[in-house]
mmCIF file of C-alpha atoms (C1' of nucleotides) in Angstrom:
data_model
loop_
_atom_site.group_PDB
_atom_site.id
_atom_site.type_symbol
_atom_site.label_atom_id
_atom_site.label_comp_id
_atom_site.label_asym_id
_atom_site.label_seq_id
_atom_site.Cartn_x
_atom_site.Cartn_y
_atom_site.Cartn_z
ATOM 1 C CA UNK F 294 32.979 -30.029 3.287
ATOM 2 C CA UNK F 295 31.169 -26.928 4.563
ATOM 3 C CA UNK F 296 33.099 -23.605 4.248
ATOM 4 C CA UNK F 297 33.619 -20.825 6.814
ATOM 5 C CA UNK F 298 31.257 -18.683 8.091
ATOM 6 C CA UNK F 299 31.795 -14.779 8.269
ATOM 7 C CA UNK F 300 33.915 -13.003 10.036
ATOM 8 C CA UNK F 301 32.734 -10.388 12.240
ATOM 9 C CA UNK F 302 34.039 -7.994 10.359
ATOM 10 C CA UNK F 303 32.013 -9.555 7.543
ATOM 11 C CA UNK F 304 29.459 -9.521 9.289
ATOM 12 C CA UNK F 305 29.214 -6.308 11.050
ATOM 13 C CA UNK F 306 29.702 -4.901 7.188
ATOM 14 C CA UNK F 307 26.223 -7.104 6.782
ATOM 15 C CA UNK F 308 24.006 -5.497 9.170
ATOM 16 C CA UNK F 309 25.464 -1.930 8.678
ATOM 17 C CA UNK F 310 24.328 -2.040 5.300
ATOM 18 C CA UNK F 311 20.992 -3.933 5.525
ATOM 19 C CA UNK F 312 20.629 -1.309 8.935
ATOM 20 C CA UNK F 313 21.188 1.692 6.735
ATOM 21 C CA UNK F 314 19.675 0.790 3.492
ATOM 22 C CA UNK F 315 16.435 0.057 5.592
ATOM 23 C CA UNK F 316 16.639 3.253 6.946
ATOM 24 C CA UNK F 317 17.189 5.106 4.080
ATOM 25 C CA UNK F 318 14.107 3.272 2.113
ATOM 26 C CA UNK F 319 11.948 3.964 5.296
ATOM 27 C CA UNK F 320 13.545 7.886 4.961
ATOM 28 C CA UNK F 321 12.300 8.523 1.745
ATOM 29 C CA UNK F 322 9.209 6.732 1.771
ATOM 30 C CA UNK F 323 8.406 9.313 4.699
ATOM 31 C CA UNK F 324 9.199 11.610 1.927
ATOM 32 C CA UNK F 325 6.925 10.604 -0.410
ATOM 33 C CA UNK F 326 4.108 10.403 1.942
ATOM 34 C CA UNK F 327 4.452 13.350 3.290
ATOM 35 C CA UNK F 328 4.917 15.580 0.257
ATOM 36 C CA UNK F 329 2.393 13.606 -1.825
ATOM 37 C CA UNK F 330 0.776 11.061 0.475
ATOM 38 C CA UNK F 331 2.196 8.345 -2.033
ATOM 39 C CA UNK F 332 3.545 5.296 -1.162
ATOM 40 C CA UNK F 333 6.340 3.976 -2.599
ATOM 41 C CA UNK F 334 4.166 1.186 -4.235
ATOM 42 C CA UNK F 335 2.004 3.929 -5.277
ATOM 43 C CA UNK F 336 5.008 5.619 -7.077
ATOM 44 C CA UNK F 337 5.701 2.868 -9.053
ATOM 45 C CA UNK F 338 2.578 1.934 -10.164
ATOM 46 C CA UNK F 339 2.092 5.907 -11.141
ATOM 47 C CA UNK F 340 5.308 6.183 -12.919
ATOM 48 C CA UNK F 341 4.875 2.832 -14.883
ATOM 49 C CA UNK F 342 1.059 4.002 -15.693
ATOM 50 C CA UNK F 343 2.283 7.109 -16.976
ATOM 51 C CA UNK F 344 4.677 6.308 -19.416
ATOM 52 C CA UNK F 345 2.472 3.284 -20.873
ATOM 53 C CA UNK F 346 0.536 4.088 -24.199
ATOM 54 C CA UNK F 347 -2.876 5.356 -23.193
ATOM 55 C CA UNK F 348 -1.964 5.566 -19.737
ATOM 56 C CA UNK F 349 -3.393 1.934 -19.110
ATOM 57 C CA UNK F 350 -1.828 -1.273 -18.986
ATOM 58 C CA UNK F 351 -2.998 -5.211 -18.281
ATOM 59 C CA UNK F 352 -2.082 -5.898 -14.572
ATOM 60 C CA UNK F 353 0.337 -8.275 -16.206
ATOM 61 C CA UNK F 354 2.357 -6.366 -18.105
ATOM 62 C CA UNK F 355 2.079 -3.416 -15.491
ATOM 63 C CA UNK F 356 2.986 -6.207 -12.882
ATOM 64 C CA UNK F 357 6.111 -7.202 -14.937
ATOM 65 C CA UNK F 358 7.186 -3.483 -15.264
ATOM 66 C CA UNK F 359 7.418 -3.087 -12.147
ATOM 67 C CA UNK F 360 8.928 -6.538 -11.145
ATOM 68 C CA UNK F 361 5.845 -7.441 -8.716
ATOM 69 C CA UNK F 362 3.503 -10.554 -7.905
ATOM 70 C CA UNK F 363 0.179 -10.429 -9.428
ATOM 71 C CA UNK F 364 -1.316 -11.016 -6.288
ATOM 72 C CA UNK F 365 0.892 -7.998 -4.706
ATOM 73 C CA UNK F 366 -0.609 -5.825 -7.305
ATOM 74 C CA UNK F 367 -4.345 -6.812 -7.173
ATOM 75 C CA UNK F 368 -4.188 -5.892 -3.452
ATOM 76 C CA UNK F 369 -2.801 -2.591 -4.124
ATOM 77 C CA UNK F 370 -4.486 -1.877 -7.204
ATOM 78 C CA UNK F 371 -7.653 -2.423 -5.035
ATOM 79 C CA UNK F 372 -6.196 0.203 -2.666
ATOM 80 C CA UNK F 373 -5.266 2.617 -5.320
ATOM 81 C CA UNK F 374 -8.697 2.614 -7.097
ATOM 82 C CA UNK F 375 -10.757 3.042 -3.409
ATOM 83 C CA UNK F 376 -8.441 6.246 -3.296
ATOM 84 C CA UNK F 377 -9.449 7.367 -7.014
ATOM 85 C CA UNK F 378 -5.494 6.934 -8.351
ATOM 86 C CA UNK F 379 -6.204 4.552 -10.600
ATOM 87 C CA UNK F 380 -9.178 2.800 -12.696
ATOM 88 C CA UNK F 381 -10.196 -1.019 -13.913
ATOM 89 C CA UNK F 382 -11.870 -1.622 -17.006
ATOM 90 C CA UNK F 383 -13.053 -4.639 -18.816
ATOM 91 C CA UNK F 384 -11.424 -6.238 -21.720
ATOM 92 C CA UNK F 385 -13.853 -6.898 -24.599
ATOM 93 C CA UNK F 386 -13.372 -10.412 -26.045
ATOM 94 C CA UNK F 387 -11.582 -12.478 -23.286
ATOM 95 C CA UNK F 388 -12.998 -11.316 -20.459
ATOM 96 C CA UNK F 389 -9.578 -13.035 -18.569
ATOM 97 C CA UNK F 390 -8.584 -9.824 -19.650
ATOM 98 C CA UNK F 391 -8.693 -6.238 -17.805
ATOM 99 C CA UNK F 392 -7.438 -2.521 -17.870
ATOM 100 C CA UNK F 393 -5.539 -0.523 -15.060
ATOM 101 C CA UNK F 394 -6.029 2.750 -16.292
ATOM 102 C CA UNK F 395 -4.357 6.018 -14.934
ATOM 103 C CA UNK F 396 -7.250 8.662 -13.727
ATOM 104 C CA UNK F 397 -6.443 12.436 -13.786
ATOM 105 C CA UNK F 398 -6.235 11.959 -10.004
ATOM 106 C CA UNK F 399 -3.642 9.626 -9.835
ATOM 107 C CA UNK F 400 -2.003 11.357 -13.375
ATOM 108 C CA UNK F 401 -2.204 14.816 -10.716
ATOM 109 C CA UNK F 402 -0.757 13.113 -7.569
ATOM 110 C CA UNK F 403 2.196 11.581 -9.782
ATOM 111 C CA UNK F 404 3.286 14.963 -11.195
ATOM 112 C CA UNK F 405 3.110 16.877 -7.718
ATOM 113 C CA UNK F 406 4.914 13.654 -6.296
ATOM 114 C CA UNK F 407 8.264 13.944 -8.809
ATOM 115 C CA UNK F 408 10.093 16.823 -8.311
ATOM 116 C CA UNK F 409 9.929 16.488 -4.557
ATOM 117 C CA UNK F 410 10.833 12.586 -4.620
ATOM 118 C CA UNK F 411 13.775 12.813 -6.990
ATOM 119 C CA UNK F 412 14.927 16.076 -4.672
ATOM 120 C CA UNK F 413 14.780 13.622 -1.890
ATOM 121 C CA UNK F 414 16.682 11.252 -3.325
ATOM 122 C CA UNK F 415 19.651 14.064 -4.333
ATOM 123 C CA UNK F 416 19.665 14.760 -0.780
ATOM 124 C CA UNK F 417 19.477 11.736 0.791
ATOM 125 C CA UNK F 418 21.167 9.437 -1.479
ATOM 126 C CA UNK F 419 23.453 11.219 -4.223
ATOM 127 C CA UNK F 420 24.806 14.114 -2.008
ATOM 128 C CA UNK F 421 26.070 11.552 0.810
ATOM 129 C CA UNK F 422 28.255 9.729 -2.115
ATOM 130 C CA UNK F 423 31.830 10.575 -3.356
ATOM 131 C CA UNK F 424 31.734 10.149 -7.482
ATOM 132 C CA UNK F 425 33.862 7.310 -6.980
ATOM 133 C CA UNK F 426 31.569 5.980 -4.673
ATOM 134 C CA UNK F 427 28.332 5.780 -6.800
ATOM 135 C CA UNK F 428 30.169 4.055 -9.200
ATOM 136 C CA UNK F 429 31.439 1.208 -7.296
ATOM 137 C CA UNK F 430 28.175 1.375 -5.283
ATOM 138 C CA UNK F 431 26.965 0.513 -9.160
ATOM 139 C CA UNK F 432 29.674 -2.337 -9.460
ATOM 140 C CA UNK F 433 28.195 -3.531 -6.345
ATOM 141 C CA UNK F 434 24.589 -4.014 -7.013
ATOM 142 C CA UNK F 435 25.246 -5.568 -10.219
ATOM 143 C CA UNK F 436 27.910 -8.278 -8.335
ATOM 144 C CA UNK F 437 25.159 -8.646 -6.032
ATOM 145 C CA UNK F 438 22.293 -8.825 -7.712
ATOM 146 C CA UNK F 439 23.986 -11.296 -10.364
ATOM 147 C CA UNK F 440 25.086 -13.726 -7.607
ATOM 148 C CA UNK F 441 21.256 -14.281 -6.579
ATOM 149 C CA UNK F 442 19.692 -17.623 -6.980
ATOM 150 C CA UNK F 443 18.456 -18.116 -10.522
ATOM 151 C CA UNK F 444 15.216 -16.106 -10.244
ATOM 152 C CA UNK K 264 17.949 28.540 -5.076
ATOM 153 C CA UNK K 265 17.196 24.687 -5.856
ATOM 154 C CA UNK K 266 20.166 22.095 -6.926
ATOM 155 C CA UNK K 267 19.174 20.243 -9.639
ATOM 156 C CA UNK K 268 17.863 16.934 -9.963
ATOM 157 C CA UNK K 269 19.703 13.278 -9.746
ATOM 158 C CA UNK K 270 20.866 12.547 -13.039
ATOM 159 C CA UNK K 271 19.776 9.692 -15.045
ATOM 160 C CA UNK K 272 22.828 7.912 -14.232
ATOM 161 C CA UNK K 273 22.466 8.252 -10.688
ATOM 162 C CA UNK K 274 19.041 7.874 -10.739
ATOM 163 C CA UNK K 275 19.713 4.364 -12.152
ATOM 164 C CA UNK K 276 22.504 2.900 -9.903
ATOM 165 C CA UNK K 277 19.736 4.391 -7.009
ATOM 166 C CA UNK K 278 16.998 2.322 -8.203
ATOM 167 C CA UNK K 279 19.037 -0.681 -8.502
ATOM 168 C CA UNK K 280 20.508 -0.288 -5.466
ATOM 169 C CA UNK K 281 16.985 -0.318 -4.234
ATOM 170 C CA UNK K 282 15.901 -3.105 -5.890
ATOM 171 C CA UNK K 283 19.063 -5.121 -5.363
ATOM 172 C CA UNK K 284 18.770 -4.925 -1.496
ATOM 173 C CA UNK K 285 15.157 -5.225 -1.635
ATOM 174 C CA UNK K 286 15.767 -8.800 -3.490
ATOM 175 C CA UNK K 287 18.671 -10.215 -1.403
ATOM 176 C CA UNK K 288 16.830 -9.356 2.116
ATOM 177 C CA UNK K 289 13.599 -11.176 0.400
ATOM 178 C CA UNK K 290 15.885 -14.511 -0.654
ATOM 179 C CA UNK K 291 17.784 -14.260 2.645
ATOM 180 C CA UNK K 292 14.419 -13.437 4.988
ATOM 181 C CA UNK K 293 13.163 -16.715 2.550
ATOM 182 C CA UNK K 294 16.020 -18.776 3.522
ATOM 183 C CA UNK K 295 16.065 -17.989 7.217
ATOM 184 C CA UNK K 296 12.086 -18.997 7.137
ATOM 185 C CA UNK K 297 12.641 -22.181 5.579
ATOM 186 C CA UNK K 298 15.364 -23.368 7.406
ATOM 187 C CA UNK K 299 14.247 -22.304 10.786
ATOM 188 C CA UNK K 300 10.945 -21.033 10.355
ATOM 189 C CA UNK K 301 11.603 -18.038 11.464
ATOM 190 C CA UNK K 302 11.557 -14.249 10.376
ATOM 191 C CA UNK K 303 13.905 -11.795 10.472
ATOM 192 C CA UNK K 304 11.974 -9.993 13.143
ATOM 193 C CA UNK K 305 11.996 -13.132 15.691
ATOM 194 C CA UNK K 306 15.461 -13.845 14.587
ATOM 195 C CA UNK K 307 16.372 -10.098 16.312
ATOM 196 C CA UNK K 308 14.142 -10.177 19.193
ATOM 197 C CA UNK K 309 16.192 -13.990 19.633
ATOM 198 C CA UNK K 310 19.416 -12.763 19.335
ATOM 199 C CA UNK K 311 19.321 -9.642 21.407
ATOM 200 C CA UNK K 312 17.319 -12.285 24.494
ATOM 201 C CA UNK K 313 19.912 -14.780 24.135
ATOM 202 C CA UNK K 314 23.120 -12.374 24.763
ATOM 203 C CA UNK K 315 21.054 -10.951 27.512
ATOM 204 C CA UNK K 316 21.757 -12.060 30.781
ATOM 205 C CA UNK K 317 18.998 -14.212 32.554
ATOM 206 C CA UNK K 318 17.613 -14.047 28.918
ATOM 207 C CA UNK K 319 15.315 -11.323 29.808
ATOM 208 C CA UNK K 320 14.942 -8.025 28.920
ATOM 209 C CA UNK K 321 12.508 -4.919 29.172
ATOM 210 C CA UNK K 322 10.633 -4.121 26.039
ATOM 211 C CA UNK K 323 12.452 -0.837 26.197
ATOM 212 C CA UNK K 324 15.753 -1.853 26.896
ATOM 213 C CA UNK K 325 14.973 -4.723 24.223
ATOM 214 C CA UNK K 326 13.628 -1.964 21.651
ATOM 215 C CA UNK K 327 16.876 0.041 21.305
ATOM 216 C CA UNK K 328 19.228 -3.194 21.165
ATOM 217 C CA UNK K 329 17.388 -3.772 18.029
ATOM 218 C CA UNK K 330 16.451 -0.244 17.055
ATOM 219 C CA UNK K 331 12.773 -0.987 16.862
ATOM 220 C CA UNK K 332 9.916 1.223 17.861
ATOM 221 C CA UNK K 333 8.010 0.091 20.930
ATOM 222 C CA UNK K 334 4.740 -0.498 19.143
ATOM 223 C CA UNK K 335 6.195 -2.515 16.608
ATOM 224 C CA UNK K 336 8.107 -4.732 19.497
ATOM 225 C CA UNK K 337 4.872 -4.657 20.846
ATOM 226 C CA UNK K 338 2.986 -6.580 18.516
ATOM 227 C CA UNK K 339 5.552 -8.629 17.406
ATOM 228 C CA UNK K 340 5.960 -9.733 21.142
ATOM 229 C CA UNK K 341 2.356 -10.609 20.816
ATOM 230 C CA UNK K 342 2.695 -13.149 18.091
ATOM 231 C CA UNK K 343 6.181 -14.681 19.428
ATOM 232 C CA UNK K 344 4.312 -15.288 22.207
ATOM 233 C CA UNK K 345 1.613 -17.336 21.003
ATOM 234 C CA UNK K 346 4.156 -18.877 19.378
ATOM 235 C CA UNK K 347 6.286 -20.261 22.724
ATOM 236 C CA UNK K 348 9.074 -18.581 21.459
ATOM 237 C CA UNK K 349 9.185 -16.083 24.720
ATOM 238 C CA UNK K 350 7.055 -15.469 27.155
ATOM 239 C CA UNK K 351 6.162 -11.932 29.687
ATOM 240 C CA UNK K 352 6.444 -11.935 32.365
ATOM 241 C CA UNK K 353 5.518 -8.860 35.433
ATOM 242 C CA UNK K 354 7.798 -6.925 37.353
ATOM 243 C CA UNK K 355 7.418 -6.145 41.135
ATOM 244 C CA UNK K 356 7.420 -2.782 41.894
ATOM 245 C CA UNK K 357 6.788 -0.813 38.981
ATOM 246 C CA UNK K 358 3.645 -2.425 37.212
ATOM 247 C CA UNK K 359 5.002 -0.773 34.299
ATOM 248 C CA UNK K 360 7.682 -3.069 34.120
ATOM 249 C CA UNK K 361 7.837 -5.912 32.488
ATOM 250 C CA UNK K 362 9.926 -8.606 31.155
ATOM 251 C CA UNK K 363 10.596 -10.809 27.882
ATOM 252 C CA UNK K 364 11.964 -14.252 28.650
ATOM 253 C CA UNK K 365 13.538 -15.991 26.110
ATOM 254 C CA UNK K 366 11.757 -19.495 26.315
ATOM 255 C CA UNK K 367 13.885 -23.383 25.825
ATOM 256 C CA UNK K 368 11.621 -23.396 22.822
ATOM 257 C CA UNK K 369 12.947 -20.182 21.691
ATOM 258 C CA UNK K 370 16.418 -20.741 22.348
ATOM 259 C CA UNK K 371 16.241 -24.236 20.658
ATOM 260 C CA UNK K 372 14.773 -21.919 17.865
ATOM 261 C CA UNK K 373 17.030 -19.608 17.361
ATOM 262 C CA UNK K 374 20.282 -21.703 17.986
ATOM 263 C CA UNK K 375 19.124 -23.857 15.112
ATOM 264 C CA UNK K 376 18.765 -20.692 13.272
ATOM 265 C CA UNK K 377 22.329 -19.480 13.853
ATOM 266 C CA UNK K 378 24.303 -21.760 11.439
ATOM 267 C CA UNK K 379 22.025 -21.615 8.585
ATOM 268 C CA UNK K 380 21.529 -17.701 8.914
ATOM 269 C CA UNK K 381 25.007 -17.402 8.844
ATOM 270 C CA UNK K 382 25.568 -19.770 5.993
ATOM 271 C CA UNK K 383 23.300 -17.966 3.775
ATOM 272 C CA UNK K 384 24.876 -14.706 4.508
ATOM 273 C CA UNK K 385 27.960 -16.077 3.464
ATOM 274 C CA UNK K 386 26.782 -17.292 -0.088
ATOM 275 C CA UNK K 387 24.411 -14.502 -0.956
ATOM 276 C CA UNK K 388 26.334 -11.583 0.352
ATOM 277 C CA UNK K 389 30.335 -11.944 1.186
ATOM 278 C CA UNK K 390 31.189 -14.740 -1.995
ATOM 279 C CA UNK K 391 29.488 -12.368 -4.065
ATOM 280 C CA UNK K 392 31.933 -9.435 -3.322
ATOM 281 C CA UNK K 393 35.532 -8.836 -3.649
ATOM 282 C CA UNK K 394 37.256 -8.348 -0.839
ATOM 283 C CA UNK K 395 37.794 -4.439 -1.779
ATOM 284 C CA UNK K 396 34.344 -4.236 -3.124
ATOM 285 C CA UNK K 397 33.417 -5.522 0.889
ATOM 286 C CA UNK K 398 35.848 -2.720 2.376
ATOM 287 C CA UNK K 399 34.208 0.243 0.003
ATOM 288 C CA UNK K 400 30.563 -1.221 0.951
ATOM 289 C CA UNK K 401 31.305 -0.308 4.804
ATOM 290 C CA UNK K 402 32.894 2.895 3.330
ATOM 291 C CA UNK K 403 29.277 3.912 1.701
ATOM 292 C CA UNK K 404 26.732 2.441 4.662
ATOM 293 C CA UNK K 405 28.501 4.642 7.288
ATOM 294 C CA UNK K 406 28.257 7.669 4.516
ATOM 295 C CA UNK K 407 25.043 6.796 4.090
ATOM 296 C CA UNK K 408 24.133 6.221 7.618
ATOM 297 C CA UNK K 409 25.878 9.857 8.715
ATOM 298 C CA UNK K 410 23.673 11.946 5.623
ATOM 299 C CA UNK K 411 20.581 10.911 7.223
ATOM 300 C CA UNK K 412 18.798 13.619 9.370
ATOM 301 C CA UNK K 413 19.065 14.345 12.911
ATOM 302 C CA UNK K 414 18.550 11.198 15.118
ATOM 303 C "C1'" DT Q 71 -1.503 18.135 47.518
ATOM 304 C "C1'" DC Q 72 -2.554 17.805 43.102
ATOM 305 C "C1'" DA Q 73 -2.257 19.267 38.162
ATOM 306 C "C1'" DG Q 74 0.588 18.493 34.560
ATOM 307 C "C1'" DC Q 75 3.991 15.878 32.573
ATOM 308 C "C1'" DC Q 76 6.878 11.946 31.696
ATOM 309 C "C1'" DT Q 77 7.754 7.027 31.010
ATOM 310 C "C1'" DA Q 78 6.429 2.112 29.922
ATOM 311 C "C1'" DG Q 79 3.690 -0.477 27.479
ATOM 312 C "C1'" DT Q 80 -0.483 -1.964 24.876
ATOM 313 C "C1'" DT Q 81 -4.103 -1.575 21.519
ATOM 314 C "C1'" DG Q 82 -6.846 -0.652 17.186
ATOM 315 C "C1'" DA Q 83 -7.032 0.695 12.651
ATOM 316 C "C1'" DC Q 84 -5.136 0.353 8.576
ATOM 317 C "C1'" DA Q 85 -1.368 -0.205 4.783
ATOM 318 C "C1'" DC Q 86 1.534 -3.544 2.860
ATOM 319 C "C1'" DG Q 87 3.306 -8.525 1.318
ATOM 320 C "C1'" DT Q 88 3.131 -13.490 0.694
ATOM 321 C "C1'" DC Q 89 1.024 -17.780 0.142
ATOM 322 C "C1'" DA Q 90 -2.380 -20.878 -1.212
ATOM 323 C "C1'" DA Q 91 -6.841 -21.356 -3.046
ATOM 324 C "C1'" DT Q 92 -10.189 -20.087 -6.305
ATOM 325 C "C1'" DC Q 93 -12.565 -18.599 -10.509
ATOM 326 C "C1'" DA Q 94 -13.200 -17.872 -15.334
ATOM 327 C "C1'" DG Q 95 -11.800 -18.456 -19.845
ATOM 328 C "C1'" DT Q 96 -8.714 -20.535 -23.551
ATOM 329 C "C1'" DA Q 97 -6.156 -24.232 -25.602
ATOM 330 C "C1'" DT Q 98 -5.068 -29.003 -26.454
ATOM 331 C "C1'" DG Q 99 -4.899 -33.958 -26.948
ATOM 332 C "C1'" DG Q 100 -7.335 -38.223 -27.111
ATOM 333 C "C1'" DC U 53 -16.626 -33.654 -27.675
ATOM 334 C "C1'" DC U 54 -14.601 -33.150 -23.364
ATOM 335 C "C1'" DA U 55 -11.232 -33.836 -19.617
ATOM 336 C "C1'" DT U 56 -7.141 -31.608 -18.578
ATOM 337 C "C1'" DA U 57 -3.951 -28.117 -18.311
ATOM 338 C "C1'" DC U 58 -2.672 -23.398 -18.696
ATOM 339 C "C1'" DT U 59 -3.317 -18.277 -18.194
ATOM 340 C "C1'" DG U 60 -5.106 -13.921 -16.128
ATOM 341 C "C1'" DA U 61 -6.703 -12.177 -12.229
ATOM 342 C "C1'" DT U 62 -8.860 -11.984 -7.663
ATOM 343 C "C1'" DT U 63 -9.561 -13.349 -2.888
ATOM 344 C "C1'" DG U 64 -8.857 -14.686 2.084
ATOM 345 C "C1'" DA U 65 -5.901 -15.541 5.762
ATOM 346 C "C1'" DC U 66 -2.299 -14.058 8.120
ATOM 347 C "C1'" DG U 67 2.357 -11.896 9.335
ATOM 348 C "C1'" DT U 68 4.375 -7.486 9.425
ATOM 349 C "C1'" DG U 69 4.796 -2.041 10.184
ATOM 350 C "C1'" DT U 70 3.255 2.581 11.346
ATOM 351 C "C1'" DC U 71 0.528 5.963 13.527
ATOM 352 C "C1'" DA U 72 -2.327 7.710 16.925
ATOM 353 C "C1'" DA U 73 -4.812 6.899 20.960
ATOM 354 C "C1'" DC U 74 -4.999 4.975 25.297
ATOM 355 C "C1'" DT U 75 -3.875 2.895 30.134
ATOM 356 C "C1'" DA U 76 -1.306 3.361 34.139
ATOM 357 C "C1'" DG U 77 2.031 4.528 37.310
ATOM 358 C "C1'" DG U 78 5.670 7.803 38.876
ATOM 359 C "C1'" DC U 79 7.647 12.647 39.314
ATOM 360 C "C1'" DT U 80 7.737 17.536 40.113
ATOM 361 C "C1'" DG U 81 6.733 22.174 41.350
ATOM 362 C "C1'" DA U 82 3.610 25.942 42.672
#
DNA sequence: TCAGCCTAGTTGACACGTCAATCAGTATGG
DNA sequence: CCATACTGATTGACGTGTCAACTAGGCTGA
């Protein structure tokens, strides 16, 4: 027997917060962009690059890191590297294998791109929240994100 | 003088808020397509047509129902049309003008849409959260919403 | 009247994401 | 040995979004 559907409270609560979390993501990527001309994909790849040993990592790993498709990250890796961020090198032995490797360029754009990006996200995130209400914003990801379908 | 930086607390609960809304609007946007085959784009542009009356609106007036940009409507007008799902149509006087007609095929669309949409909001989002976690969540969109600039 | 501006809407270029197909190399079982 | 399956990675097609440029008609004031 099928259950209810949600109120419209419920369900007014629903597209406030998809509504304003969309904005807020499409806030700070205009941010980014404009203080760095970095995407947020570009961010993430950066920031994952830069803390790996060597600066490089297999697409694999670096796709794991960062919780994307393969496929998602071979497009934008193809991106990055026609705009110098980033590098690909052969693997020697199984040649399955490959390197993303962090340039100066891209090592450069990530450190100019930090400061202003976590400032952004003090202003635009942390300053709009009561103490009280980061934490249960915290309680709420977690019940949300541990309700998803199995992954 | 700058404020300091988010710290690595907050910085955490803000990228898994990120990532936790990013995931349940990909598994809902995933449900909605299979069930309906639509997106969460054509499921707007639907809903806003079918509470219209005559099921027709201008691209302007049918922009800010749904807070899009016109360009964006634009093109996505473009593809729902080559899809049946609505159809232009010209408007005497003004050349300007124009209307978008919600087609049968469209309404048939999005009606079977409804239910299911619904449903999975339900699962994914309200069973997830305590009734008090659901009241706080409003609390911290509308903060949210009211830090961002101007508009 | 007509230049300048405003409004409505479309278009093109390009970034981004997903899906399915493909390719190359390794591993495995008969 | 070799067909088959698996893994790492790329590619192409296509939907989606944004930005800037453009078309086109209406409005206003010197």
């Amino acid at each position: 027997m099928p259950r209810r559907l949600p109120t419209s409270e419920q369900l007014r609560t629903w597209r406030d917060f998809i509504e304003t979390t969309e904005a807020l993501r499409a806030v700070v990527a205009a941010r980014l962009q404009a203080e760095s001309g970095l995407s947020p994909g570009d961010y993430a790849v950066l920031l994952a690059l830069s803390e790996a040993p060597d600066r490089r990592l297999r697409p694999s790993d670096l796709a794991v890191a960062i919780s994307w498709e393969r496929s998602r990250l071979s497009h934008h890796l193809g991106r990055m590297e026609r705009r110098g961020l980033i590098r690909r090198e052969g693997f020697s032995g199984d040649s399955r294998g490959a390197f993303v490797i962090l340039t100066d360029a891209g090592s450069a754009a990530f450190h100019a791109a930090t400061v202003p990006h976590l400032t952004a996200v003090r202003e635009l995130f942390v300053e709009a929240l009561t103490p009280e209400q980061m934490d249960a914003l915290a309680q709420i990801s977690a019940a949300l994100r541990d309700h998803l379908p199995n992954r």
